[in-house]
Amino acid sequence: NAGVTQTPKFQVLKTGQSMTLQCAQDMNHEYMSWYRQDPGMGLRLIHYSVGAGITDQGEVPNGYNVSRSTTEDFPLRLLSAAPSQTSVYFCASSAGTGVGNTDTQYFGPGTRLTVL
Amino acid sequence: AQTVTQSQPEMSVQEAETVTLSCTYDTSENNYYLFWYKQPPSRQMILVIRQEAYKQQNATENRFSVNFQKAAKSFSLKISDSQLGDTAMYFCAFLYNTDKLIFGTGTRLQVFP
């Protein structure tokens, strides 16, 4: 098992550019999520999905879109990048789903994004 | 709203010694889970230990153990026989039935030889 994989590892964008951060897992996990990590603020939830075709907003969803067409993939799209989106982005997955999901989440290696 | 507080931004310990990292949380929920994650310089988030709130027994994983005080809403991590490889950021996290993991701001631990 590769676990949770993320690409790219590093990315530099100019303000206004768009891009997609890729996330894939090979553990057949139903639950997937995206976090951003900023200095002094821990990790904050952007969007999450409890299964293919289902997505929901987290704590800081503005400026980001997601979709979940397959169980394996959960891409995060930045439609018009802003300097405030400079951060480290983590994708995570877990086996459980729905209310009462308390399964351990497995994290990817992260993507460091800089927006100039 | 649930909150997680880690009041120690940085800590240091000598190799082979014991160190305790603090975490407090605020919630009105009765059933929930608590986690400690380690983030080494590679940035990957690695699960260290997990505690179910309904369990009175403190969780242990090899050199890592927790002191879970439910009434006080405290969840500290004890690392025994510290090793150089334990140098990392440590995050406390809280999860209940909303599928949303809530993180503290982290404690940077430096292990010195």
Coordinates of N, CA and C in Angstrom, one line a residue, chain A residues 9 31 35 37 40 42-43 45 48 50 57 88 90 98-105 107-110 112, chain B residues 32-33 35 37 39 42-47 50 89 91 95-106:
Chain A
K9 N 4.8 18.1 -4.6 CA 5.4 18.3 -3.3 C 5.6 19.8 -3.0
Y31 N -13.7 8.1 3.8 CA -13.5 9.5 4.2 C -12.2 10.1 3.8
Y35 N -6.6 19.7 4.6 CA -6.2 20.6 5.6 C -5.2 21.6 5.1
Q37 N -2.0 24.1 6.7 CA -1.2 24.3 7.9 C -0.5 25.6 7.8
G40 N 1.7 28.8 13.6 CA 1.0 29.2 14.8 C -0.5 28.9 14.8
G42 N -1.8 25.6 13.7 CA -2.2 24.2 13.6 C -2.7 23.9 12.2
L43 N -3.5 22.9 12.1 CA -4.1 22.4 10.8 C -5.6 22.8 10.9
L45 N -9.3 22.5 8.7 CA -10.0 21.7 7.7 C -10.6 22.6 6.6
Y48 N -14.1 18.3 3.1 CA -14.0 16.8 3.3 C -15.1 16.1 2.6
V50 N -17.3 12.2 2.6 CA -17.6 11.0 3.3 C -17.8 9.8 2.3
Q57 N -18.1 21.4 3.3 CA -17.2 22.4 3.7 C -16.7 22.2 5.1
V88 N 1.0 25.1 3.7 CA 1.2 23.7 3.4 C -0.1 22.9 3.5
F90 N -2.3 19.4 3.4 CA -2.3 18.0 3.7 C -3.7 17.4 3.4
G98 N -19.5 9.0 8.0 CA -20.8 9.4 8.6 C -20.7 9.8 10.1
V99 N -21.8 10.1 10.7 CA -21.9 10.5 12.1 C -21.3 9.3 12.9
G100 N -20.4 9.7 13.8 CA -19.8 8.7 14.6 C -18.5 8.2 14.1
N101 N -18.1 8.7 13.0 CA -16.8 8.3 12.4 C -15.7 8.8 13.3
T102 N -15.0 7.9 13.9 CA -13.8 8.3 14.8 C -12.6 7.5 14.4
D103 N -12.6 7.0 13.2 CA -11.4 6.3 12.8 C -10.2 7.1 12.7
T104 N -9.0 6.5 12.9 CA -7.8 7.2 12.7 C -7.6 7.7 11.3
Q105 N -7.1 9.0 11.2 CA -6.9 9.5 9.9 C -5.4 9.4 9.5
F107 N -2.4 10.6 7.0 CA -2.1 11.8 6.3 C -1.1 11.6 5.2
G108 N -1.2 12.4 4.1 CA -0.2 12.4 3.0 C 1.0 13.2 3.4
P109 N 2.0 13.3 2.6 CA 3.2 14.0 2.9 C 3.2 15.5 2.8
G110 N 2.1 16.0 2.3 CA 1.9 17.5 2.2 C 2.4 18.1 0.9
R112 N 3.7 22.0 -0.3 CA 4.0 23.3 0.1 C 3.7 24.3 -1.1
Chain B
Y32 N -16.0 11.1 22.6 CA -15.1 11.7 21.6 C -13.8 11.0 21.6
Y33 N -12.9 11.3 20.7 CA -11.6 10.7 20.6 C -10.5 11.8 20.7
F35 N -6.2 12.5 20.0 CA -5.1 12.0 19.3 C -3.8 12.9 19.6
Y37 N -0.5 13.6 17.2 CA 0.2 13.4 16.0 C 1.6 14.0 16.1
Q39 N 4.9 15.5 13.8 CA 5.2 16.0 12.4 C 6.7 16.2 12.4
S42 N 10.2 16.2 7.9 CA 9.7 15.8 6.6 C 8.3 16.3 6.3
R43 N 7.7 16.8 7.4 CA 6.3 17.4 7.4 C 5.2 16.4 7.4
Q44 N 5.4 15.1 7.2 CA 4.3 14.2 7.2 C 3.7 14.1 8.6
M45 N 2.4 13.9 8.7 CA 1.7 13.8 10.0 C 1.7 12.3 10.3
I46 N 2.2 11.9 11.5 CA 2.2 10.5 11.9 C 1.5 10.4 13.2
L47 N 0.5 9.4 13.2 CA -0.2 9.2 14.4 C 0.7 8.6 15.5
R50 N -3.7 7.3 20.4 CA -5.2 7.6 20.3 C -5.8 7.2 21.6
M89 N 7.4 18.4 15.6 CA 6.3 19.1 16.1 C 5.2 18.1 16.5
F91 N 1.2 17.6 17.6 CA -0.1 18.2 17.6 C -1.1 17.3 18.4
L95 N -11.6 14.8 18.1 CA -12.6 14.3 17.1 C -13.9 13.8 17.8
Y96 N -15.0 14.3 17.3 CA -16.3 13.6 17.8 C -17.1 13.4 16.5
N97 N -18.4 13.4 16.6 CA -19.2 12.9 15.6 C -19.5 13.7 14.4
T98 N -18.7 14.8 14.2 CA -18.9 15.6 13.0 C -17.9 15.3 11.9
D99 N -17.1 14.3 12.1 CA -16.0 14.0 11.1 C -15.0 15.1 10.9
K100 N -14.9 16.0 11.8 CA -14.0 17.1 11.7 C -12.9 17.0 12.8
L101 N -11.7 16.8 12.4 CA -10.6 16.7 13.4 C -10.1 18.1 13.7
I102 N -10.1 18.5 15.0 CA -9.7 19.8 15.4 C -8.3 19.7 16.1
F103 N -7.4 20.5 15.6 CA -6.0 20.5 16.0 C -5.7 21.6 16.9
G104 N -4.7 21.4 17.8 CA -4.1 22.5 18.6 C -3.0 23.1 17.7
T105 N -2.3 24.1 18.2 CA -1.3 24.8 17.5 C 0.0 24.2 17.5
G106 N 0.2 23.1 18.2 CA 1.4 22.4 18.2 C 2.5 22.8 19.2

